[in-house]
Coordinates of C-alpha atoms in Angstrom, one line a residue:
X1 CA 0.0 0.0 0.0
X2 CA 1.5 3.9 -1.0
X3 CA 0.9 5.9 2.0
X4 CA 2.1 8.8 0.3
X5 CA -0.1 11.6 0.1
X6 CA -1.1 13.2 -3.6
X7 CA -3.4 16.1 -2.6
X8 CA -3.7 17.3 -6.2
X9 CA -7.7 17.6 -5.7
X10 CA -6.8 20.2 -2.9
X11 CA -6.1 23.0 -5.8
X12 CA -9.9 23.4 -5.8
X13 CA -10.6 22.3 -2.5
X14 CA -14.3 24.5 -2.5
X15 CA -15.0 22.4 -6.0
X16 CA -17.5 19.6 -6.3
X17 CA -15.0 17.3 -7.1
X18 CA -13.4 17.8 -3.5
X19 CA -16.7 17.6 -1.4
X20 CA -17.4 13.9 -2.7
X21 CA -16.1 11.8 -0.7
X22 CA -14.8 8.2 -1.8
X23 CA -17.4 5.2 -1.3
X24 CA -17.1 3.5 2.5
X25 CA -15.1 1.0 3.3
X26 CA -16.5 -2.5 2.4
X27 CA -15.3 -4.4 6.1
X28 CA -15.8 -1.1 8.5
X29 CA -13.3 -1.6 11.0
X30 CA -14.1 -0.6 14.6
X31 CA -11.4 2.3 15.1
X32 CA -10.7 4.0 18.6
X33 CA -9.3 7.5 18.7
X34 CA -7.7 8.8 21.9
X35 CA -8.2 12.3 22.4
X36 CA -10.5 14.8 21.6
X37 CA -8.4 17.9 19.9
X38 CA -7.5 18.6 16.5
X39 CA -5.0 15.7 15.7
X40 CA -7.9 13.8 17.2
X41 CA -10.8 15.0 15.1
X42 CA -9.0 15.0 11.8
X43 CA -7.9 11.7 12.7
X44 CA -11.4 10.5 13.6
X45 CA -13.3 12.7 10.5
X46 CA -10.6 10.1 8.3
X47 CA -11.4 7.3 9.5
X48 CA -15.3 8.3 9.4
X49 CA -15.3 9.5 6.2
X50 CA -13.6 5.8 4.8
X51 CA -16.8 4.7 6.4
X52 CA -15.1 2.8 10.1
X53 CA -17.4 3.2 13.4
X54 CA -15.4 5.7 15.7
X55 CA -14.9 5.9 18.9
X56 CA -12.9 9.3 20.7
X57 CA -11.7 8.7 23.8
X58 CA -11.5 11.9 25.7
X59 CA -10.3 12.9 29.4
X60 CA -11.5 15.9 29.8
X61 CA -15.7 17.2 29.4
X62 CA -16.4 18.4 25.6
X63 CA -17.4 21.8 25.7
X64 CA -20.2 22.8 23.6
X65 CA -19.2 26.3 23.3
X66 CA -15.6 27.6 21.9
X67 CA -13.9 27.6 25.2
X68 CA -10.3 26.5 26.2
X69 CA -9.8 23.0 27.5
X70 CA -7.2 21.8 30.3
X71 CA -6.2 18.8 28.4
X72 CA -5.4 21.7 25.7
X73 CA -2.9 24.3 27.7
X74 CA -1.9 26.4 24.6
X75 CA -5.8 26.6 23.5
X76 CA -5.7 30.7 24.4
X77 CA -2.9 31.5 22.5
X78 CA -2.6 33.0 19.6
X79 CA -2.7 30.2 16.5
X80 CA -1.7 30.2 12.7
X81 CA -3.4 27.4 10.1
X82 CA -0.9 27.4 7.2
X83 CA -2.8 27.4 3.6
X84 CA -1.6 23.4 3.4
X85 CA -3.4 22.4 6.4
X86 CA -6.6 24.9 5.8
X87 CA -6.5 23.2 2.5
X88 CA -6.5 19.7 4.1
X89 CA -9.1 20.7 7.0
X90 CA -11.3 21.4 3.8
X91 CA -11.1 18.6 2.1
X92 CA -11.8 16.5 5.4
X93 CA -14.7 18.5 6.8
X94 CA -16.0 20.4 3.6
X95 CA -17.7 23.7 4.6
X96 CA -15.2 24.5 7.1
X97 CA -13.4 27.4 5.8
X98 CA -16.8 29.1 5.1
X99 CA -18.0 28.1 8.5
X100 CA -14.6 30.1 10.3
X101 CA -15.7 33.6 8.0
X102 CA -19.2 33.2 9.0
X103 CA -18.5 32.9 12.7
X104 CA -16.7 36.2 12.4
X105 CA -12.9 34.9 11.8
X106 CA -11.3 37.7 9.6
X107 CA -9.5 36.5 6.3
X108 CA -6.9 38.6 4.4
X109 CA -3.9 38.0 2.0
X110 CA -0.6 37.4 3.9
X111 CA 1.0 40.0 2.5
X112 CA -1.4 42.6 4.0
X113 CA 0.1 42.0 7.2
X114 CA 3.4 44.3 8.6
X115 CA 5.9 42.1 9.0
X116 CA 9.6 42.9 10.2
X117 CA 12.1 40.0 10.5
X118 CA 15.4 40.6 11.0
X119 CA 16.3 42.2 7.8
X120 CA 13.9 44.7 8.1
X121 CA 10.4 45.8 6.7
X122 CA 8.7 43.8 4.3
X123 CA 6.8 45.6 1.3
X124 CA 2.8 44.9 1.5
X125 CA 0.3 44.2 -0.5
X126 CA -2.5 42.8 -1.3
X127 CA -1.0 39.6 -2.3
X128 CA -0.5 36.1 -0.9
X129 CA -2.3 33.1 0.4
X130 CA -5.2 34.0 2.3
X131 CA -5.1 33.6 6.5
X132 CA -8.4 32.8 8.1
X133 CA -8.0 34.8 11.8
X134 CA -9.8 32.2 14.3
X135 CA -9.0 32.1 17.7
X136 CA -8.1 28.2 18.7
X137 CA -11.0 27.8 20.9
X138 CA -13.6 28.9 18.2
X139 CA -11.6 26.7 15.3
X140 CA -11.6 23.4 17.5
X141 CA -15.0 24.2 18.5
X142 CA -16.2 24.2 14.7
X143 CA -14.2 21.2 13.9
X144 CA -15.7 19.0 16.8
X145 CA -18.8 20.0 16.2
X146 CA -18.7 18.9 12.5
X147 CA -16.5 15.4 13.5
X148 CA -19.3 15.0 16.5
X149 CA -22.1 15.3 13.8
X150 CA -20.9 12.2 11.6
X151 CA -23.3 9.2 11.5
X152 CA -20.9 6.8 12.4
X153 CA -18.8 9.1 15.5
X154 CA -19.3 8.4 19.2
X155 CA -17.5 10.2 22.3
X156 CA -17.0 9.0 25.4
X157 CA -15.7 11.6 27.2
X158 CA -14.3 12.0 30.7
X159 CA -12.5 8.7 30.1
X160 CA -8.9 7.9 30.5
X161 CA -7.6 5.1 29.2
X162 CA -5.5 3.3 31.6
X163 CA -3.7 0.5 29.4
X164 CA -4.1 -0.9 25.9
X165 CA -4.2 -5.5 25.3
X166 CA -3.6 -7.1 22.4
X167 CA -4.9 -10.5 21.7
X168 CA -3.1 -12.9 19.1
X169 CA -5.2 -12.5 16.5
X170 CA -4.6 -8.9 16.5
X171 CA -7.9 -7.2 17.9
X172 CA -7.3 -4.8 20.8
X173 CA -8.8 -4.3 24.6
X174 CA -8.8 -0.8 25.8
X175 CA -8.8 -0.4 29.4
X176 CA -10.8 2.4 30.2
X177 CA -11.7 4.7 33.6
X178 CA -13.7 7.5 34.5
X179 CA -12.0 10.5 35.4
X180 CA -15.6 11.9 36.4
X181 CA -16.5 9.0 38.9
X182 CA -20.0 11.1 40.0
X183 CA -21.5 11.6 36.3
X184 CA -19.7 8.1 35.8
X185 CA -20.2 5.6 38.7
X186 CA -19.7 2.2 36.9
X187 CA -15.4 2.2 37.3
X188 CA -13.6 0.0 34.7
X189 CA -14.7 -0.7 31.8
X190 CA -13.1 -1.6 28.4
X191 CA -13.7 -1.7 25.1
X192 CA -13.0 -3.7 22.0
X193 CA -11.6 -2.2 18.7
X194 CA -9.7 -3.7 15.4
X195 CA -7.6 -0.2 15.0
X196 CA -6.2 2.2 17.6
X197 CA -5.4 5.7 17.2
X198 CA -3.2 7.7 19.7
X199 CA -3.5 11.5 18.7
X200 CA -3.4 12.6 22.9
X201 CA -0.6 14.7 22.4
X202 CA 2.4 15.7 24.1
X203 CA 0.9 14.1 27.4
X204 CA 0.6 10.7 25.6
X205 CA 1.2 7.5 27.9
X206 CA 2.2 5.5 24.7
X207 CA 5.6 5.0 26.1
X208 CA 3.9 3.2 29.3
X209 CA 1.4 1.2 26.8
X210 CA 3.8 0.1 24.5
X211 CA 5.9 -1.0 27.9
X212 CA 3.0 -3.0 28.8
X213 CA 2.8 -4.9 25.8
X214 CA 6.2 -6.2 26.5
X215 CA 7.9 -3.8 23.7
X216 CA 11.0 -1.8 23.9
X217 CA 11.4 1.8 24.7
X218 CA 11.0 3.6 21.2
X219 CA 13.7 6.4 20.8
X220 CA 13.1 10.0 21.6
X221 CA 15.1 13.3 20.1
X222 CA 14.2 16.3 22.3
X223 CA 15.8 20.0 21.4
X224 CA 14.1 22.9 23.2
X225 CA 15.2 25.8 22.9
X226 CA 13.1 27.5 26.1
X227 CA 10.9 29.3 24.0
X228 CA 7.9 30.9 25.5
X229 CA 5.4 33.3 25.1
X230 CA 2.5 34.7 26.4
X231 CA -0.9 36.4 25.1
X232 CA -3.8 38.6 26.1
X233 CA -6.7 39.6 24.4
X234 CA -8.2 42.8 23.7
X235 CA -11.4 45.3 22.2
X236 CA -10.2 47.7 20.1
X237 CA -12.0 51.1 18.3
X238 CA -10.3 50.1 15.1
X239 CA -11.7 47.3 13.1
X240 CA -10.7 43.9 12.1
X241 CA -7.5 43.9 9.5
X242 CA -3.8 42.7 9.1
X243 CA -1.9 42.9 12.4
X244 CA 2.0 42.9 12.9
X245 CA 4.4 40.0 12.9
X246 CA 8.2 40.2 14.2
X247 CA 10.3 37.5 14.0
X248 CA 12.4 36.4 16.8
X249 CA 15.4 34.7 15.3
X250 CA 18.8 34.3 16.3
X251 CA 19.8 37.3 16.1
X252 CA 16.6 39.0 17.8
X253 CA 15.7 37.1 20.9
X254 CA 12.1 38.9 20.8
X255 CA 9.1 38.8 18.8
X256 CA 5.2 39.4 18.6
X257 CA 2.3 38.9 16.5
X258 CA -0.9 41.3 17.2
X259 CA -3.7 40.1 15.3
X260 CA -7.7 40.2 15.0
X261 CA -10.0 37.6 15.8
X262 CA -13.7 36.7 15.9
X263 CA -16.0 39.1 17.2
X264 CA -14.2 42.1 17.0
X265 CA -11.1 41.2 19.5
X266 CA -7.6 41.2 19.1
X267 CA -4.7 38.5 20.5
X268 CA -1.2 40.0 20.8
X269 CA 1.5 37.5 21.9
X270 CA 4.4 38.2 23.0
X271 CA 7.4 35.7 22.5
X272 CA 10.7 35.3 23.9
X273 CA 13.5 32.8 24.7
X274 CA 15.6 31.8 27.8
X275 CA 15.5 34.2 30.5
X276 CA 13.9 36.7 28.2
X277 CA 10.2 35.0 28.0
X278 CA 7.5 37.0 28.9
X279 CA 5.9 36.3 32.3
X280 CA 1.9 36.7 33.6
X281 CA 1.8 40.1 34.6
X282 CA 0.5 42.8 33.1
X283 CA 2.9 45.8 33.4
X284 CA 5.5 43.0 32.4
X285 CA 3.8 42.4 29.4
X286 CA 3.6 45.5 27.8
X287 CA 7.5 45.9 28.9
X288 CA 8.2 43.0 26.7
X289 CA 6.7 44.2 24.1
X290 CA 8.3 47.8 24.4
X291 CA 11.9 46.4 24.1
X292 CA 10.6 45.0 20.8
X293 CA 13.3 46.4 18.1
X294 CA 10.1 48.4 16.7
X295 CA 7.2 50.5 18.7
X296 CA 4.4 49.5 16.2
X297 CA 3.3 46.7 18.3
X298 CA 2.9 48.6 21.3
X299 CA 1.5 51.8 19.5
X300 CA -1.3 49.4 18.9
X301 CA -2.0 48.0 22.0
X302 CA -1.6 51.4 24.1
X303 CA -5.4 51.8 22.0
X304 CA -6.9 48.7 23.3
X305 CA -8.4 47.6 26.3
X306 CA -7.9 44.4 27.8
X307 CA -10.5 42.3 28.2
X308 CA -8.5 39.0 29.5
X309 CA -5.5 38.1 32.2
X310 CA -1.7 37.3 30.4
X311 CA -1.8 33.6 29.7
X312 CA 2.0 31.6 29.3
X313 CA 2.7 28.9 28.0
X314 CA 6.4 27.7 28.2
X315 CA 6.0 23.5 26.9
X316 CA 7.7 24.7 23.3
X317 CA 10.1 21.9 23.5
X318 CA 10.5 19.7 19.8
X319 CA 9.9 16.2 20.6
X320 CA 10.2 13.7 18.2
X321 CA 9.0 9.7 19.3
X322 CA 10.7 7.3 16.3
X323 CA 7.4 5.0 16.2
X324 CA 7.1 2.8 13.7
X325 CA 10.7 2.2 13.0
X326 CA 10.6 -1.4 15.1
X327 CA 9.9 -4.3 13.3
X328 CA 7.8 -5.7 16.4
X329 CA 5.8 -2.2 16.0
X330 CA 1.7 -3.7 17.1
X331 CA -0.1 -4.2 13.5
X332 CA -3.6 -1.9 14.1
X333 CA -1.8 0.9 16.2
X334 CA -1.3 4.4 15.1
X335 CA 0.1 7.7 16.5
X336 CA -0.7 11.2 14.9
X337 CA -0.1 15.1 16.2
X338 CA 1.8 15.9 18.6
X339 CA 1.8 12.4 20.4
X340 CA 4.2 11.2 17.6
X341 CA 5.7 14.8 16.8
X342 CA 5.7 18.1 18.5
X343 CA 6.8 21.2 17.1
X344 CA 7.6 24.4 19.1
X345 CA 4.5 26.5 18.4
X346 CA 6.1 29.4 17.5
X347 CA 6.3 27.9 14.3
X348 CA 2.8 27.5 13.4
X349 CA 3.0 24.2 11.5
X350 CA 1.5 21.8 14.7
X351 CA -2.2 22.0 13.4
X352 CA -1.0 22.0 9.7
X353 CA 0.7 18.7 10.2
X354 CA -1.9 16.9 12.0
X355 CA -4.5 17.9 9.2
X356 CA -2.4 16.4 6.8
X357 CA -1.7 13.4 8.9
X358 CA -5.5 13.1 8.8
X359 CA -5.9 13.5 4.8
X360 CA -3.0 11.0 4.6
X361 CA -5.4 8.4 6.9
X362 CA -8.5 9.0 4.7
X363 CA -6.3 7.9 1.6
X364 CA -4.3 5.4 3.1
X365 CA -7.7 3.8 4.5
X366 CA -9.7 4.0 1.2
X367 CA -6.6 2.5 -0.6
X368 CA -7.1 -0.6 1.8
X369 CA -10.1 -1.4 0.7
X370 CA -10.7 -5.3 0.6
X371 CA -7.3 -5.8 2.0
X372 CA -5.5 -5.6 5.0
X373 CA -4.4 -1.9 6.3
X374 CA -0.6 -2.1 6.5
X375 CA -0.4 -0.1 9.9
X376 CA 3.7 -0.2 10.5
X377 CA 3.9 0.8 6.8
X378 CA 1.5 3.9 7.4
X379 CA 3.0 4.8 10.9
X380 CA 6.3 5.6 8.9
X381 CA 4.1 7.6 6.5
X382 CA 3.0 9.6 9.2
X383 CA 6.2 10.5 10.6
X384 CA 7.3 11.5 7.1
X385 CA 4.4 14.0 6.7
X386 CA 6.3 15.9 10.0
X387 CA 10.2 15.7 8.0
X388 CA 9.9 19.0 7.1
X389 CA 8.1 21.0 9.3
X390 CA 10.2 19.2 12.0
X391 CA 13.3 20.4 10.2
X392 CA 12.2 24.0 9.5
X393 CA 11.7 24.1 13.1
X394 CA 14.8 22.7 15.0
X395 CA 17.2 23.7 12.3
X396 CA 16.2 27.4 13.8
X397 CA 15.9 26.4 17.3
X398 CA 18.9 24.7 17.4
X399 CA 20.7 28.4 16.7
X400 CA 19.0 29.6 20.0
X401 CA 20.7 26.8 21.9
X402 CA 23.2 28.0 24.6
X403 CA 25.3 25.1 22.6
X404 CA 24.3 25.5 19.5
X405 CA 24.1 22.1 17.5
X406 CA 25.9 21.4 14.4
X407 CA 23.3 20.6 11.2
X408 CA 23.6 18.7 8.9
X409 CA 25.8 20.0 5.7
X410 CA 22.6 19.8 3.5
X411 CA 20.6 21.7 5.9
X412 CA 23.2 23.9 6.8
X413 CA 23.6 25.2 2.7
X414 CA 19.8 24.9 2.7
X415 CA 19.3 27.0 6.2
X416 CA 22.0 29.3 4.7
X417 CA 20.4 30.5 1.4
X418 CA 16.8 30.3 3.0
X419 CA 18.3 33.0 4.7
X420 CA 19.2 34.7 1.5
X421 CA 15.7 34.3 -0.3
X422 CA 14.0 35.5 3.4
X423 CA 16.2 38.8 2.7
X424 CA 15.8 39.1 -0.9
X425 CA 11.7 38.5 -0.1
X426 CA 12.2 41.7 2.5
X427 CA 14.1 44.3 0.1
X428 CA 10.7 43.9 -2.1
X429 CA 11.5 40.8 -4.6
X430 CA 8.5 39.6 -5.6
X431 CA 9.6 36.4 -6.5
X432 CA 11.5 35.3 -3.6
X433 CA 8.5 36.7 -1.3
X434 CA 6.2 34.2 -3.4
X435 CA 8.6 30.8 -3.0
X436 CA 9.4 32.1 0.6
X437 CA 5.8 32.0 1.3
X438 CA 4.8 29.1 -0.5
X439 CA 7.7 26.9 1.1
X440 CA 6.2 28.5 4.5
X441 CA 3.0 27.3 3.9
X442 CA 4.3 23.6 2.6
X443 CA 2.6 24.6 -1.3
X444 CA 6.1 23.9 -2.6
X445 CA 8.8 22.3 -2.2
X446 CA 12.0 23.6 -0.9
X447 CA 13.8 22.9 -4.4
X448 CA 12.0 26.1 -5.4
X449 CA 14.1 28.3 -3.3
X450 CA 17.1 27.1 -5.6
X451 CA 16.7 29.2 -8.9
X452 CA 19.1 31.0 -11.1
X453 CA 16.8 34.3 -11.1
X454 CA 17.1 33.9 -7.0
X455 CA 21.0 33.7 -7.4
X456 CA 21.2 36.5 -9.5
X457 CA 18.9 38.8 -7.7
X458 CA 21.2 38.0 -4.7
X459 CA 24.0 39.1 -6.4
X460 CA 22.7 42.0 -7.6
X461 CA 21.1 43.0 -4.1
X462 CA 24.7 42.6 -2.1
X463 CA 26.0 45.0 -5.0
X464 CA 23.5 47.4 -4.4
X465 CA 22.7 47.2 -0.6
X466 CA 19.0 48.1 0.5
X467 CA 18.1 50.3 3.4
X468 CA 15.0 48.6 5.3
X469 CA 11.7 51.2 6.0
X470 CA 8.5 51.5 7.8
X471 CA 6.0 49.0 6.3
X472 CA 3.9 50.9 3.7
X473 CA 1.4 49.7 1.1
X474 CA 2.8 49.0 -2.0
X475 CA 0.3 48.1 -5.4
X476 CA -1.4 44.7 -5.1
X477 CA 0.2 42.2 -7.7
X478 CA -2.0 39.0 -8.0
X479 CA -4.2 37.6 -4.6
X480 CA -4.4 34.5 -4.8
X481 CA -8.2 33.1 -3.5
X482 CA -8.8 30.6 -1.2
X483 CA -7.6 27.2 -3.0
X484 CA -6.1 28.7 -5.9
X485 CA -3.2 27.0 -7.5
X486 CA -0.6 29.6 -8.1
X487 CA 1.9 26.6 -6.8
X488 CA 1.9 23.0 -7.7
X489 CA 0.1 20.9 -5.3
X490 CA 2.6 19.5 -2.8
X491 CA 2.9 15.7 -2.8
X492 CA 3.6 14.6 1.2
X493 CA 6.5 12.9 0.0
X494 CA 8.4 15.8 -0.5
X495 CA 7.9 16.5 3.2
X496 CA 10.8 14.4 3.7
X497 CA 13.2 17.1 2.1
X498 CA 15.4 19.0 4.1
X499 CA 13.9 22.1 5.2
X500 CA 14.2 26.0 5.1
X501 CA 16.7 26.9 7.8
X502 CA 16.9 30.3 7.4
X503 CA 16.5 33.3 10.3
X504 CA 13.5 35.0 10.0
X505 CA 10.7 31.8 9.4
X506 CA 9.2 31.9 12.6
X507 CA 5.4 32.4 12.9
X508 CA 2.9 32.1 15.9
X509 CA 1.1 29.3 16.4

């Protein structure tokens, strides 16, 4: 079975062709997902959608508003969905893009926002992929709402699953216990299934299950680069358009992103590294953001009110479980999100990844049809779908080590003239701000950075040097709508290329 992912229908993703869905599965197979947030629900609309009977598994109590949840820590801060994974959301839950608008989420081009990295201004326009402004709370609400609505999902929720059994013939025993003993009084229960899905994130007792089952320890690679940030919302008297982003990068240990929301409200975050991360407090806050290398951010906020405490959130760490590697790796198990890889957030691919994991399921499970799902052979396939994003971010966190680690020689050329193309995209290139967004938002693959008009504009640009000014408007050159297909599709295989290490790449998430 190919579990690599062709999303070529995704160029039209609003098309008629991409709301059918392939036929159901002819054997459903009972499927368990544990967890209830995004990785979760995309992983659980796949598996629905191919026609399986689902059941989430969920610790906490499902809220049935957009509210934060304490199995979700980062759910108030401030998140980016990269085109890719808004793309792939689509295609699993159609409707859901128009849904986000008409609960209020703003959308605008990319390029309409002001955004200083550490070369300087960008040039703006109205030009780029379009960036749907939903608060987390309000895009997992949608989401759960429309996975919770499929014929053939079921939640139990306030559950924990204590252990996972696996009999010879393969089917599995989930041990399962209340975590709310007075709305659930009956103890331990279990439950059978023929497929299990871990998508519980960084919190994931895997490890312990997999010890259980008499398996060895599967390896771990860890680099954190003490990252945090914090975020507060506010009401503002201006109305809903492009915020700011700076760029924290190695050679700026500070950053920020202020940008609208549903209903009117804004979410500035704050970022910082090391001893520099921003803390709870108020008057703190808007001290981190004053020693930002530029006042715009705080200009803004100094004309909002706040309408919520400074929330933190300092568990940035990468962390990377090699699952699937094992030849003795359980046939019917699967891991997704941030159980099987989690980026620092700061990056903004976490959601993007897991939405393609989910489209990669779908596939993978309609592909099976009639035969027997090779599990071990997609497990590696969803690891693959994280290569790049994983790369993009630890090749920059590993420059904000105290002991910065040694990349890679590929990466390291790679890192070195996605540095270039970031600085060619500031001084106003228009076609190194196109591949430098496109690669950003995994439409294209890195190969795209390496072109001979690139080199030469480069050359031409260290000639003639480029003083970096105040963001200002410049004349729109070419939107692209939502689902357009200014960039050949990417096909998940080319996930697995060495990533854009460049300064300057980070974005909020």
């Amino acid at each position: 079975m190919d579990v690599a992912l062709d999303p070529r229908p995704l160029s039209t993703p609003t098309s008629e062709a991409t709301m059918q869905h392939p036929q159901p599965h002819p054997k459903p197979l009972s499927t368990s997902v544990i967890g209830a947030s995004l990785a979760g629900l995309f992983a659980a609309a796949a598996a629905a959608n191919a026609g399986h009977q689902v059941t989430i598994i969920e610790r906490d109590g499902i809220p049935t508003t957009p509210q934060a949840r304490r199995g979700v820590p980062q759910s108030e801060q401030t998140h980016i969905l990269l085109h890719r994974g808004l793309l792939s959301a689509e295609h699993l839950l159609p409707g859901l893009h128009d849904e986000l608008i008409q609960r209020g989420a703003p959308e605008f081009k990319v390029g309409r926002m002001a955004l200083l990295s550490a070369d300087g201004w960008a040039p703006r326009g109205d030009y780029g992929y379009p960036l749907v402004c939903s608060s987390r709370t309000l895009l997992e609400h949608v989401i759960r709402k429309r996975v919770l609505a499929l014929p053939n999902v079921r939640v139990l929720e306030q559950t924990r699953v204590q252990a996972l059994h696996q009999d010879p013939s393969g089917a599995w025993t989930i041990q399962l216990q209340p975590t709310d003993h007075s709305s659930s009084p009956g103890g331990e229960h279990s439950l059978a299934a023929d497929l299990v899905i871990d998508a519980s994130g960084r919190s994931s007792r895997l490890p312990t299950w997999l010890k259980g089952l008499g398996l060895p320890p599967v390896p771990t690679t860890t680099i954190d680069a003490r990252v945090g940030y914090a975020t507060r919302r506010f009401t503002s008297p201006r109305p809903p358009g492009p915020g700011v982003l700076m760029l924290a990068s190695a050679r700026q240990s500070r950053g920020c992103i202020v940008s609208p929301v549903e209903d009117g409200y804004w979410q500035v975050t704050t970022v910082g590294r090391g001893e520099d991360r921003p803390s709870r407090d108020g008057e703190e806050f808007l001290e981190h953001l004053a020693k930002l290398p530029d006042p715009m951010a705080l200009d803004m906020v100094k004309g909002m009110t706040p309408v919520s405490d400074v929330v933190v959130h300092r568990q940035t760490a990468n962390v990377r479980h090699h699952y699937g590697k094992s030849r003795r790796w359980p046939a019917g198990l699967l891991v997704t999100g941030d159980a099987l890889c989690a980026l620092n957030p700061v990056y903004g691919s976490g959601i993007t990844v897991a939405a393609c994991q989910g489209l990669l399921l779908e596939r993978s499970f309609m592909k099976a049809q009639g035969g027997r799902l090779n599990t071990r052979r997609l497990q590696r396939g969803l690891a693959r779908t994280a290569d790049l994003p994983w790369t993009m971010a630890t090749s920059q966190d590993r420059q904000l080590l105290t002991t910065p680690q040694r990349a890679r020689p590929v990466e390291a050329v790679v890192g070195w003239w996605g540095s270039e193309v970031a600085r060619l995209a500031g001084q106003g290139n228009d076609r190194a701000a196109d591949v430098m967004q496109a690669v950003t938002h995994l439409m294209s693959h890195p190969i795209a950075l390496f072109t001979p008009p690139l080199l030469l504009a480069s050359l031409r640009s260290r000639l003639r040097p480029r003083r970096s000014q105040a963001p200002e408007a410049t004349p729109a050159r070419g939107p692209r709508p939502f689902g357009g297909d200014a960039h050949a599709p990417l096909d998940l295989r080319d996930l697995e290329a060495p990533a854009l290490a460049g300064e300057g790449r980070s974005a909020l998430g």
